[in-house]
PDB file of C-alpha atoms in Angstrom:
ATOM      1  CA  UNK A 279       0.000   0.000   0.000  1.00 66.00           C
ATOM      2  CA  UNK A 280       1.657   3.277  -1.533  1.00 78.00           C
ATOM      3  CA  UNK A 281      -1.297   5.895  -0.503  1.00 82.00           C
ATOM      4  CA  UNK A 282      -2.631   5.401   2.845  1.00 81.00           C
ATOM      5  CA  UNK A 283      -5.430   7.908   2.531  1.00 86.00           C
ATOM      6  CA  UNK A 284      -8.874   6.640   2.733  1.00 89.00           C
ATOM      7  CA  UNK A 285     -10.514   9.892   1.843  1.00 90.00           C
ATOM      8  CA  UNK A 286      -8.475   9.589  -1.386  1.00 93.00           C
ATOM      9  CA  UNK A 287      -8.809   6.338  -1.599  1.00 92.00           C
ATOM     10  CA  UNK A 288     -13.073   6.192  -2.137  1.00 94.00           C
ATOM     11  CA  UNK A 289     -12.983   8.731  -4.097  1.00 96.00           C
ATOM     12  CA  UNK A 290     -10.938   6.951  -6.492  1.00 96.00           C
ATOM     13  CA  UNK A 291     -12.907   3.857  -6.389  1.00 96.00           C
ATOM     14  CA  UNK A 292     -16.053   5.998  -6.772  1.00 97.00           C
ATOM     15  CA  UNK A 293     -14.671   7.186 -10.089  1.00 98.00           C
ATOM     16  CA  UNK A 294     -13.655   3.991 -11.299  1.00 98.00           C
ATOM     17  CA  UNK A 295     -17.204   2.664 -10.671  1.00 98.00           C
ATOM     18  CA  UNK A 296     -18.485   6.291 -12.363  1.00 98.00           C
ATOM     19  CA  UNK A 297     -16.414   5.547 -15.170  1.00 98.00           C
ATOM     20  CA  UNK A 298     -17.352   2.251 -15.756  1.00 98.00           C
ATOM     21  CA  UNK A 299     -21.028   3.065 -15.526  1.00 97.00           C
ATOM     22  CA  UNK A 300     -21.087   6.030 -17.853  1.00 96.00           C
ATOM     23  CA  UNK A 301     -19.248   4.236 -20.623  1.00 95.00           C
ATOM     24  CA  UNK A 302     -21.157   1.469 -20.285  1.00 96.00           C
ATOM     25  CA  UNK A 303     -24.212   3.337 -20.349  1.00 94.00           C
ATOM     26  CA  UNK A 304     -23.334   5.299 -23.425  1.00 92.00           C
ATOM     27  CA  UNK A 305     -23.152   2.165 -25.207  1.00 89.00           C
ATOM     28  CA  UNK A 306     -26.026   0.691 -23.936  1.00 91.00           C
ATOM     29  CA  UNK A 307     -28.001   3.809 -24.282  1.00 87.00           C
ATOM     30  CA  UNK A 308     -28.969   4.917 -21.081  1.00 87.00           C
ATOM     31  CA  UNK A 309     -28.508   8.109 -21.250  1.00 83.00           C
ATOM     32  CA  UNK A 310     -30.221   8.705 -25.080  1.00 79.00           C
ATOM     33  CA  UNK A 311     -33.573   7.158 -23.841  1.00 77.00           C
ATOM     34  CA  UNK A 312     -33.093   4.190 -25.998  1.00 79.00           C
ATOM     35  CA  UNK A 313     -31.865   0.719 -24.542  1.00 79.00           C
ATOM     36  CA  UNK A 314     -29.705  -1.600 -26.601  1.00 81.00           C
ATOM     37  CA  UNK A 315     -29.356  -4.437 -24.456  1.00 81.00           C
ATOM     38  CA  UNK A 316     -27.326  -6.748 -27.315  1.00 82.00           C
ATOM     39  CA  UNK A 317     -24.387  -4.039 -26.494  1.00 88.00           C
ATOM     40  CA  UNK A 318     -24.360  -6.328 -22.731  1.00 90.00           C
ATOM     41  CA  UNK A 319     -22.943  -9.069 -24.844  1.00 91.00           C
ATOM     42  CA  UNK A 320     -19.494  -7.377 -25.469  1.00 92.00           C
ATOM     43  CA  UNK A 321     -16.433  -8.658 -23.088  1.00 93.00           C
ATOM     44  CA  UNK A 322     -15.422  -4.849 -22.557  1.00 93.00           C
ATOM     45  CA  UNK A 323     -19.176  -4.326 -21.315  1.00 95.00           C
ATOM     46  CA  UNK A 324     -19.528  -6.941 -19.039  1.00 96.00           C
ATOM     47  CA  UNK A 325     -15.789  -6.675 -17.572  1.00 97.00           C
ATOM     48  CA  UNK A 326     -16.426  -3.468 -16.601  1.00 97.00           C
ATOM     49  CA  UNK A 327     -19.877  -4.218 -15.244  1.00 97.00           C
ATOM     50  CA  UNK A 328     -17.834  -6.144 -13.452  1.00 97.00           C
ATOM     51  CA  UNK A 329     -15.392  -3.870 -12.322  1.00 97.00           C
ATOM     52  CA  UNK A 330     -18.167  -0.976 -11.196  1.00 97.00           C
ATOM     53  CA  UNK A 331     -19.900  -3.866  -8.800  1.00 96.00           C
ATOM     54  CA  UNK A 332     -16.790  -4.929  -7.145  1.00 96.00           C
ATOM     55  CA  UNK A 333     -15.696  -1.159  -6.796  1.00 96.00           C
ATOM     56  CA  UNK A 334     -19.414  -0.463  -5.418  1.00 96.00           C
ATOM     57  CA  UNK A 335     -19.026  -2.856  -2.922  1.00 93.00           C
ATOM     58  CA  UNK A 336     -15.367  -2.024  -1.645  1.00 93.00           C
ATOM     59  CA  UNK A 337     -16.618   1.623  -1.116  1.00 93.00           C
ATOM     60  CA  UNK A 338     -19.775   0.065   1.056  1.00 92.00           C
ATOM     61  CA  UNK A 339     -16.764  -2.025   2.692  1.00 90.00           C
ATOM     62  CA  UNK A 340     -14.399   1.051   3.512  1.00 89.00           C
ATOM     63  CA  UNK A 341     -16.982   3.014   4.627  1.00 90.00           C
ATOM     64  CA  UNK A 342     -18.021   0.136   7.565  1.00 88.00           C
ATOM     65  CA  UNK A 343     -13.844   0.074   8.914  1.00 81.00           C
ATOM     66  CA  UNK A 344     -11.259   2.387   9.877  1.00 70.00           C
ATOM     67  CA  UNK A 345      -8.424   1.679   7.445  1.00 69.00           C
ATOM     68  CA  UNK A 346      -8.185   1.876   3.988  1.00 69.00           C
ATOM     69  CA  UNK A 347      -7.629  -1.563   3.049  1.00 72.00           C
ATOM     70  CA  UNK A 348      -9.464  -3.006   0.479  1.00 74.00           C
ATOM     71  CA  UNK A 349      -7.423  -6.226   0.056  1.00 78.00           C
ATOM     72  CA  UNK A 350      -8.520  -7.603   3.433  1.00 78.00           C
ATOM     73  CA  UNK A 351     -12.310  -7.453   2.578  1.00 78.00           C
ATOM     74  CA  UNK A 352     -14.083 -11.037   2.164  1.00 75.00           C
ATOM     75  CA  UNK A 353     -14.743  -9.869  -2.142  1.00 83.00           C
ATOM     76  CA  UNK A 354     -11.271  -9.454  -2.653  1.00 86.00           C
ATOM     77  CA  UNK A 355     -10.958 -12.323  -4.387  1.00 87.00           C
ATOM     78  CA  UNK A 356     -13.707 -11.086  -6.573  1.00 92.00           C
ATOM     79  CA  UNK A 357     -11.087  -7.921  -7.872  1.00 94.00           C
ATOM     80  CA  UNK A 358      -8.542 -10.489  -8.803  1.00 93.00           C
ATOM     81  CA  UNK A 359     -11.474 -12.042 -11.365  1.00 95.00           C
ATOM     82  CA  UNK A 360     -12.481  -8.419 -12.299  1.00 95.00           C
ATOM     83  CA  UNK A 361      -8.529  -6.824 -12.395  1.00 95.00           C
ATOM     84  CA  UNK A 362      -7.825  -9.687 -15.191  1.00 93.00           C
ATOM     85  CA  UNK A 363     -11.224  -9.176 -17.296  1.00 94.00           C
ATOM     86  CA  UNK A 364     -10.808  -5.900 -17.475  1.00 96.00           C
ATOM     87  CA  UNK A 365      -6.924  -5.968 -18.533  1.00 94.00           C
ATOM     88  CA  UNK A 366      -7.663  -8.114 -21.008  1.00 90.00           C
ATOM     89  CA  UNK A 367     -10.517  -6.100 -22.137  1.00 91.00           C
ATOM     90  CA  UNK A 368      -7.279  -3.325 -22.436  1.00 91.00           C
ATOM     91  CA  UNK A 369      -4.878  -5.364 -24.347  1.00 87.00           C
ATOM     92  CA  UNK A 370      -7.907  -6.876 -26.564  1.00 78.00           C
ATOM     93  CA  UNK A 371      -8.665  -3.425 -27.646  1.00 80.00           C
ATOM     94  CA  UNK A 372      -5.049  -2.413 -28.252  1.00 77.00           C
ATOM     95  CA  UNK A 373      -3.633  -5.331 -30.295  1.00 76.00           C
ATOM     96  CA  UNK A 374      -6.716  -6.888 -32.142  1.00 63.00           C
ATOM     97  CA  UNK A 375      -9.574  -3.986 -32.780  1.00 60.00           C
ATOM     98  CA  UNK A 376      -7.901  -1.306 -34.157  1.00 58.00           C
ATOM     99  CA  UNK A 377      -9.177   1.677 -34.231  1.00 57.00           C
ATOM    100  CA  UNK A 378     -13.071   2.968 -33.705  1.00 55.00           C
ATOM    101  CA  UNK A 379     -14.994   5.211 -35.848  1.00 57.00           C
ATOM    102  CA  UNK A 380     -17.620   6.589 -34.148  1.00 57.00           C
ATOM    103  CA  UNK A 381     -19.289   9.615 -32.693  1.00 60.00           C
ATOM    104  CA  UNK A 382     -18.484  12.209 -30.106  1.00 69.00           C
ATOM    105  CA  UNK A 383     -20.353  10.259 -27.472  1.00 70.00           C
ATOM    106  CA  UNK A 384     -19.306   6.962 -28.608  1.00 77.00           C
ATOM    107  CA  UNK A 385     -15.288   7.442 -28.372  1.00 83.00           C
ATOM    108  CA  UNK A 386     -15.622   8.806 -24.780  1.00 90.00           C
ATOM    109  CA  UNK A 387     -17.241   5.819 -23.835  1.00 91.00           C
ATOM    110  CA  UNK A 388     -14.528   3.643 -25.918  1.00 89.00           C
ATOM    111  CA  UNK A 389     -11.942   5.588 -24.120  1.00 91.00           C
ATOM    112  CA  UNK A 390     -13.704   4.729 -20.689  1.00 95.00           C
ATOM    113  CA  UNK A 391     -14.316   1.156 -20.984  1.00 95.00           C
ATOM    114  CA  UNK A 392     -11.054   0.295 -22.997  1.00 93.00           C
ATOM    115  CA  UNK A 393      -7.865   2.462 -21.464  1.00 93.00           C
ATOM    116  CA  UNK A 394      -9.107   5.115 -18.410  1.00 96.00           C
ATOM    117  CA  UNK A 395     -11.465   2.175 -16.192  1.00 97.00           C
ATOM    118  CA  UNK A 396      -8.387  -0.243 -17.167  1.00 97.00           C
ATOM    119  CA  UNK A 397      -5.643   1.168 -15.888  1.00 96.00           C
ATOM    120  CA  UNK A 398      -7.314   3.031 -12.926  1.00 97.00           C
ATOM    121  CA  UNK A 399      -8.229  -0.814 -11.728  1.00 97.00           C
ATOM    122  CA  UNK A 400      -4.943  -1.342 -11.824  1.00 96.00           C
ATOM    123  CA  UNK A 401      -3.289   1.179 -10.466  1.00 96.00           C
ATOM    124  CA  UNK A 402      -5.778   1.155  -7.510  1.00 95.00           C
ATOM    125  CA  UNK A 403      -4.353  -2.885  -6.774  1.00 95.00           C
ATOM    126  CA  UNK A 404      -0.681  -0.883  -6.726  1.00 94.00           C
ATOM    127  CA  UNK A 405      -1.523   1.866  -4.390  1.00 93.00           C
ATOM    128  CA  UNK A 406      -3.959   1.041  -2.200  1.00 91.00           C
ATOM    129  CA  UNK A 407      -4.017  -2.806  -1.598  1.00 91.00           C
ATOM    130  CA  UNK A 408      -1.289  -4.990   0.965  1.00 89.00           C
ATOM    131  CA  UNK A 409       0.703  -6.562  -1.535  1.00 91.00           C
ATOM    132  CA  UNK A 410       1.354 -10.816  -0.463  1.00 91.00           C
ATOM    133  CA  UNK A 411      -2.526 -11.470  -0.303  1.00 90.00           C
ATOM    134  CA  UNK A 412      -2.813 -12.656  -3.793  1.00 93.00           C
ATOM    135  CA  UNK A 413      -2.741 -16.733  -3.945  1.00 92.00           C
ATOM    136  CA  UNK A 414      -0.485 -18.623  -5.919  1.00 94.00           C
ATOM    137  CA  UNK A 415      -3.407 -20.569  -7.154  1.00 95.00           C
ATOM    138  CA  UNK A 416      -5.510 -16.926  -8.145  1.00 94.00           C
ATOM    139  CA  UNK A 417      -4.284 -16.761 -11.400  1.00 94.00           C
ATOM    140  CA  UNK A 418      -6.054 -19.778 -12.796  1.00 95.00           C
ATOM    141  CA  UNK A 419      -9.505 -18.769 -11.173  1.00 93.00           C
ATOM    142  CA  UNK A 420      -9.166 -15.499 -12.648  1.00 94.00           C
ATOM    143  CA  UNK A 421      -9.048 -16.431 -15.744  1.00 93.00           C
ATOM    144  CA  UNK A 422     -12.621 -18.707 -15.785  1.00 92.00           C
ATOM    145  CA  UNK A 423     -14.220 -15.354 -16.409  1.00 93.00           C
ATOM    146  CA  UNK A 424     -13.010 -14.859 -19.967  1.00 91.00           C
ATOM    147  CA  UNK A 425     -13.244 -18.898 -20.969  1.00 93.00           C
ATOM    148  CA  UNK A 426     -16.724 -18.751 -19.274  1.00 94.00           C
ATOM    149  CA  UNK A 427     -17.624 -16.006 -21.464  1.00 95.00           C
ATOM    150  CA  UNK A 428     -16.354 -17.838 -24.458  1.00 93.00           C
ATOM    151  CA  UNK A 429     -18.335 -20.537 -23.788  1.00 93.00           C
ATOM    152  CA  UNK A 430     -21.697 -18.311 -23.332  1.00 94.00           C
ATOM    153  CA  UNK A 431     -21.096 -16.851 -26.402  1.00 93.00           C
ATOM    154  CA  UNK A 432     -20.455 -19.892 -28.750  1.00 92.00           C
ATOM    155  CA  UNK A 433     -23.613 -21.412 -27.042  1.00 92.00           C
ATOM    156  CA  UNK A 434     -25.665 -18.681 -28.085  1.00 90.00           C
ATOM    157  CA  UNK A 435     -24.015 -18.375 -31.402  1.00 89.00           C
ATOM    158  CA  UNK A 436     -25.016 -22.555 -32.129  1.00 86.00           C
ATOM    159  CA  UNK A 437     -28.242 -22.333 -30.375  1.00 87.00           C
ATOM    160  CA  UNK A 438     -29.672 -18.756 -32.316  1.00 84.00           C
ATOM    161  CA  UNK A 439     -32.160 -19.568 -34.944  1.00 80.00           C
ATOM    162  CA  UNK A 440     -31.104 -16.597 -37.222  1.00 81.00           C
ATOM    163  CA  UNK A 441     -27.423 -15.588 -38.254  1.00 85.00           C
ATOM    164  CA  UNK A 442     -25.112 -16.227 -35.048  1.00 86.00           C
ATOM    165  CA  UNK A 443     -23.328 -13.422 -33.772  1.00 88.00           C
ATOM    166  CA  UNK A 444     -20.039 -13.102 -32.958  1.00 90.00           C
ATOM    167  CA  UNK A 445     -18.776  -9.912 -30.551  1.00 88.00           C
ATOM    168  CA  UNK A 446     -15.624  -9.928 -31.608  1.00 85.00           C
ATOM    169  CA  UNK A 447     -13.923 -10.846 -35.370  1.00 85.00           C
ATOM    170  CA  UNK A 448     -11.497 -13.463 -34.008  1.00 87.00           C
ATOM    171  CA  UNK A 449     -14.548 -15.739 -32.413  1.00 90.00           C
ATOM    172  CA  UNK A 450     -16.357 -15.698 -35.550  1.00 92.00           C
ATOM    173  CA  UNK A 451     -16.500 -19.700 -36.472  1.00 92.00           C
ATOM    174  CA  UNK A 452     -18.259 -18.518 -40.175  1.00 89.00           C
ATOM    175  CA  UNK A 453     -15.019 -16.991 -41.238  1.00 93.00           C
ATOM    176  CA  UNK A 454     -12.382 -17.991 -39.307  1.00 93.00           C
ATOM    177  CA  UNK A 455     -12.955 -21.480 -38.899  1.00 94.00           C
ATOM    178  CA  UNK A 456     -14.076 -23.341 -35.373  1.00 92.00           C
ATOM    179  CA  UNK A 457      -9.699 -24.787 -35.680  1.00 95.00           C
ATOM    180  CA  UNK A 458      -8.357 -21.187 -35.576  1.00 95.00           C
ATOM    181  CA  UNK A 459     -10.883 -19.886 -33.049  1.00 94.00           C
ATOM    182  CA  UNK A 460     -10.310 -22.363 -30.671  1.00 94.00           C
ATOM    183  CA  UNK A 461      -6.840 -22.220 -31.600  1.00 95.00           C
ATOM    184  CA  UNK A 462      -6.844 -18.645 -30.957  1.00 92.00           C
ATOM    185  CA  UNK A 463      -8.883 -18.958 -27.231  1.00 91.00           C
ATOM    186  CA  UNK A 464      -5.583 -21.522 -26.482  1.00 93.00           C
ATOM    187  CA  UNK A 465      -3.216 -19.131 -26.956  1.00 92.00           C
ATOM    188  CA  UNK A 466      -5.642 -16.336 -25.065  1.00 89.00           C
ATOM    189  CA  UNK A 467      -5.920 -18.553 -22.411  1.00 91.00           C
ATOM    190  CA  UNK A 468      -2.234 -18.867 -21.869  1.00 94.00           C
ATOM    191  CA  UNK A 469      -1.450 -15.175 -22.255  1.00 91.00           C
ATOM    192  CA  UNK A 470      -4.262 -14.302 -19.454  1.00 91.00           C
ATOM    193  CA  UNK A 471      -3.157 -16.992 -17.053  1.00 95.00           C
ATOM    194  CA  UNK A 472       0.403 -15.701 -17.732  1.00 95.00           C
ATOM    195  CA  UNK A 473      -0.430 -12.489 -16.942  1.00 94.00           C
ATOM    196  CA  UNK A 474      -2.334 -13.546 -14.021  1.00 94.00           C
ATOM    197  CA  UNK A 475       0.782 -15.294 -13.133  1.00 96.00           C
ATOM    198  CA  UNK A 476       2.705 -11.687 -13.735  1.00 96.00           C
ATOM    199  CA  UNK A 477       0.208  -9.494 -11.278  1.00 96.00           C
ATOM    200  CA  UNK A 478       1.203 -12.475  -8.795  1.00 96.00           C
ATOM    201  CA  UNK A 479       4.700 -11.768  -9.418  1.00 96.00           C
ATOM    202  CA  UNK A 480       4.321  -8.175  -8.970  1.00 96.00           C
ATOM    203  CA  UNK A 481       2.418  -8.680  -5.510  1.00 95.00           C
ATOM    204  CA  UNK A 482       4.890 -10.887  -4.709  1.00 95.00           C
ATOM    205  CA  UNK A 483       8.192  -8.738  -5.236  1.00 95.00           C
ATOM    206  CA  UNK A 484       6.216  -5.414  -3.756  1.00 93.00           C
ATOM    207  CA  UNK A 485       5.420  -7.330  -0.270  1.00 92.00           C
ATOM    208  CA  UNK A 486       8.713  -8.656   0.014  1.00 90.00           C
ATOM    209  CA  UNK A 487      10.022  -4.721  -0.516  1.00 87.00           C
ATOM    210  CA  UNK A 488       7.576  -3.602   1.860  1.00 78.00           C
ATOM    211  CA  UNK A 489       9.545  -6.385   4.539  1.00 78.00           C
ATOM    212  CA  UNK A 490      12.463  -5.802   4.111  1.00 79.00           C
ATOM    213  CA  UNK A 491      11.952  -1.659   4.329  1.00 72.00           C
ATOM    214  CA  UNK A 492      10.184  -2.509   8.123  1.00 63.00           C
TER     215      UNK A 492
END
């Protein structure tokens, strides 16, 4: 833990969860009158869904103790699952989708749910959570939420009665091929357990710093 204030620390949280909700809810279209639910089936959507409930809940969390400590709080284990979904969402967007063309409204919420709710999640875990609380084992529980997802979406895809969608170009079966999509979720899978394996690292190195400064 680098910034020890809780004062600071909500209101960071509380903009993280802001953040998540108005990009989300630009896409969705909650603030144009006009719903587009379909927009829920995105990864970067739901991973930062994601990210806004756990955030909501540490606030409720820090608001019931004295300190500032997020990490010892029985959902922690829920921002590990959340911290990976929504780096991936980061990295997904920066090597594979290019760039967007869209409207004023529409590239401040890409910007939101694809680089500023990102790397705020992440640099909350470096300044305000103990470092050593992360398991050795977390890394392959976090990343169930992106297979799981996977899974969803080629179930809906060989289930839907009209054309199946496909969120993203490199799960499409129709023109990629079910060989290189699964092919291409392998090597996914390995990157986000190997970065899971990296934040562990990280926590890892900073708590043994942290020791040896005492």
């Amino acid at each position: 833990m680098f910034i020890k204030s809780k004062a600071f620390g909500l209101l960071w949280k509380i903009a993280i969860a802001a953040c998540a909700f108005t990009g989300v809810g630009l896409q969705v279209g909650i603030f144009s009158g006009s719903l587009h639910l379909s927009s829920l089936r995105y990864f970067t959507n739901l991973s930062n869904l994601l990210c806004m409930l756990y955030f909501l809940i540490d606030v409720v969390y820090l608001l019931l103790r004295r300190d500032n400590d997020g990490s010892r709080s029985w959902c922690f284990p829920l921002k590990g699952v959340a911290m990976m979904g929504i780096t991936v969402t980061w990295l997904v967007a920066y090597f594979m989708l290019g760039n967007f063309d869209m409207g004023a409204s529409m590239r401040v919420s890409i910007r939101l749910v694809h680089f500023v709710v990102p790397i705020m999640t992440i640099l909350d875990w470096l300044l305000f959570d103990e470092k050593g609380r992360i398991r050795a084992t977390s890394p392959l529980l976090w990343a169930t939420f992106p297979l799981a997802y996977f899974v969803v979406i080629m179930l809906f895809a060989a289930f839907s009665t009209g054309s199946p969608f496909y969120p993203y170009p490199f799960m499409n079966v129709s023109t990629q091929g079910l060989s290189r999509v699964l092919f291409t979720v392998a090597l996914m899978t390995v990157f986000f357990i190997a970065l899971g394996y990296a934040f562990y690292v990280v926590d890892l190195l900073l708590s043994k710093v942290k020791r040896r400064a005492k």
